[in-house]
Amino acid sequence: MSTIVLATQNPGKVSELRSMLNGSGIEIIGLDDLAQSFPEPAENGSTFIENATIKAKAYAKLTGMLCLADDSGLEIDALGGKPGVISSHFAFDGDAEGEAAGLTRQQRDDLNIDRVLKDLDPVEPRDRTARFVCVMVLSDPDGNILASCEGRFEGRIGVPFDHPHCTPADSVPRGSNGFGYDPIFLVAEDYIYTSAEIEPEHKNKISHRGHAVRSMIELIKELQLD
Ligand code: ITT
């Protein structure tokens, strides 16, 4: 089995992907495990598949290895599917340069959460339906796409503690696991716990990334890479 490099600079994704691929027979390394550092490609696609393809091809070429990229994000129905492909920089309307460039990932995540809660302010708790989407793409060093797949994770965005319609069940942010929007995402199982409160192993079982990874493992096995 060939070694596959994970094309992500997001430590939250790396730890989830590592734990899910553990024991799959697929040997995985992160960009951080390589001696060199690599420039982040501009994610200027308008869909998850376009951006995942940009990342997979770019890092496959740079590293000379098979490369697995994940492009993911949050789609909120009441916001017409936003933040979608600009989830990582929603507070800056998708602009990764300018002001956002000087911030830590945690600071960006906090500002993105504030923006979502502000935009949803007039929306009733039951109308805050949303889902995480994850698209994965595997590229070889020549830029050939060997496999792609998608996973989804349904839920609802909670309500800030100080909002007049807030109840204890839907109050957010809550929880310290995961990353990104997890503290405000009430998992559709019961809309009680956020995806930052459930155990990481449980999130991996039901999440968008978990579903995509399991499909990708099957596709990689079928490719019979050596
Ligand atoms: P790479 O491009 O380096 O992989 P990134 O964080 O910029 O890292 P994306 O462009 O795919 O990755 O953006 C995904 C954003 O969507 C991420 O920054 C979070 O804000 C959000 N997101 C994706 N999966 C999530 C999850 O499981 N839990 C919470 N938020 C998530």
Short mmCIF file of C-alpha atoms in Angstrom, two decimals, residues 73-150:
data_model
loop_
_atom_site.label_atom_id
_atom_site.label_comp_id
_atom_site.label_asym_id
_atom_site.label_seq_id
_atom_site.Cartn_x
_atom_site.Cartn_y
_atom_site.Cartn_z
CA GLY A 73 -18.05 23.51 5.25
CA LEU A 74 -21.35 24.39 6.85
CA GLU A 75 -24.54 24.93 4.81
CA ILE A 76 -27.33 26.79 6.62
CA ASP A 77 -30.74 26.60 4.93
CA ALA A 78 -32.02 29.94 6.24
CA LEU A 79 -28.90 31.64 4.81
CA GLY A 80 -29.39 30.10 1.36
CA GLY A 81 -26.61 27.52 1.92
CA LYS A 82 -24.05 29.98 3.36
CA PRO A 83 -21.30 29.93 4.56
CA GLY A 84 -20.63 26.95 2.24
CA VAL A 85 -17.26 27.11 0.50
CA ILE A 86 -16.26 30.23 2.44
CA SER A 87 -16.86 28.58 5.85
CA SER A 88 -13.26 29.02 7.02
CA HIS A 89 -13.38 32.80 6.35
CA PHE A 90 -17.11 33.62 6.63
CA ALA A 91 -16.51 36.55 9.00
CA PHE A 92 -14.44 38.14 6.22
CA ASP A 93 -16.88 37.27 3.40
CA GLY A 94 -14.41 34.64 2.18
CA ASP A 95 -11.39 36.96 2.00
CA ALA A 96 -8.41 34.93 3.23
CA GLU A 97 -5.94 37.78 2.69
CA GLY A 98 -6.41 41.19 4.43
CA GLU A 99 -7.48 41.24 8.06
CA ALA A 100 -7.98 37.47 8.34
CA ALA A 101 -4.36 36.69 7.47
CA GLY A 102 -3.04 38.07 10.78
CA LEU A 103 -5.36 36.00 12.99
CA THR A 104 -4.97 32.57 14.57
CA ARG A 105 -7.29 29.77 13.44
CA GLN A 106 -9.08 29.97 16.83
CA GLN A 107 -9.66 33.72 16.45
CA ARG A 108 -11.08 33.14 12.96
CA ASP A 109 -13.33 30.32 14.21
CA ASP A 110 -14.67 32.59 16.99
CA LEU A 111 -15.41 35.43 14.55
CA ASN A 112 -17.06 33.01 12.09
CA ILE A 113 -19.33 31.74 14.87
CA ASP A 114 -20.25 35.32 15.87
CA ARG A 115 -21.13 36.10 12.23
CA VAL A 116 -23.36 33.02 11.85
CA LEU A 117 -25.21 33.76 15.09
CA LYS A 118 -25.67 37.41 14.06
CA ASP A 119 -26.98 36.51 10.58
CA LEU A 120 -29.39 33.99 12.14
CA ASP A 121 -30.62 36.41 14.81
CA PRO A 122 -34.16 36.85 13.34
CA VAL A 123 -34.54 33.11 12.51
CA GLU A 124 -36.69 30.85 14.75
CA PRO A 125 -34.78 28.04 16.50
CA ARG A 126 -36.60 25.28 14.55
CA ASP A 127 -35.80 26.98 11.21
CA ARG A 128 -32.03 26.95 11.82
CA THR A 129 -31.48 23.66 9.99
CA ALA A 130 -27.96 23.10 8.67
CA ARG A 131 -25.48 20.47 7.61
CA PHE A 132 -21.76 19.98 7.38
CA VAL A 133 -20.62 18.71 3.98
CA CYS A 134 -17.26 17.10 3.25
CA VAL A 135 -15.88 16.28 -0.20
CA MET A 136 -12.71 14.21 -0.48
CA VAL A 137 -10.47 13.92 -3.52
CA LEU A 138 -7.43 11.68 -4.08
CA SER A 139 -4.85 12.85 -6.65
CA ASP A 140 -1.64 11.31 -7.94
CA PRO A 141 1.50 13.48 -8.39
CA ASP A 142 0.67 14.02 -12.09
CA GLY A 143 -2.67 15.59 -11.14
CA ASN A 144 -4.84 12.61 -12.12
CA ILE A 145 -7.92 12.34 -9.89
CA LEU A 146 -8.12 8.73 -8.71
CA ALA A 147 -11.18 8.94 -6.47
CA SER A 148 -13.70 11.38 -4.98
CA CYS A 149 -16.62 11.10 -2.54
CA GLU A 150 -18.90 13.12 -0.26
#
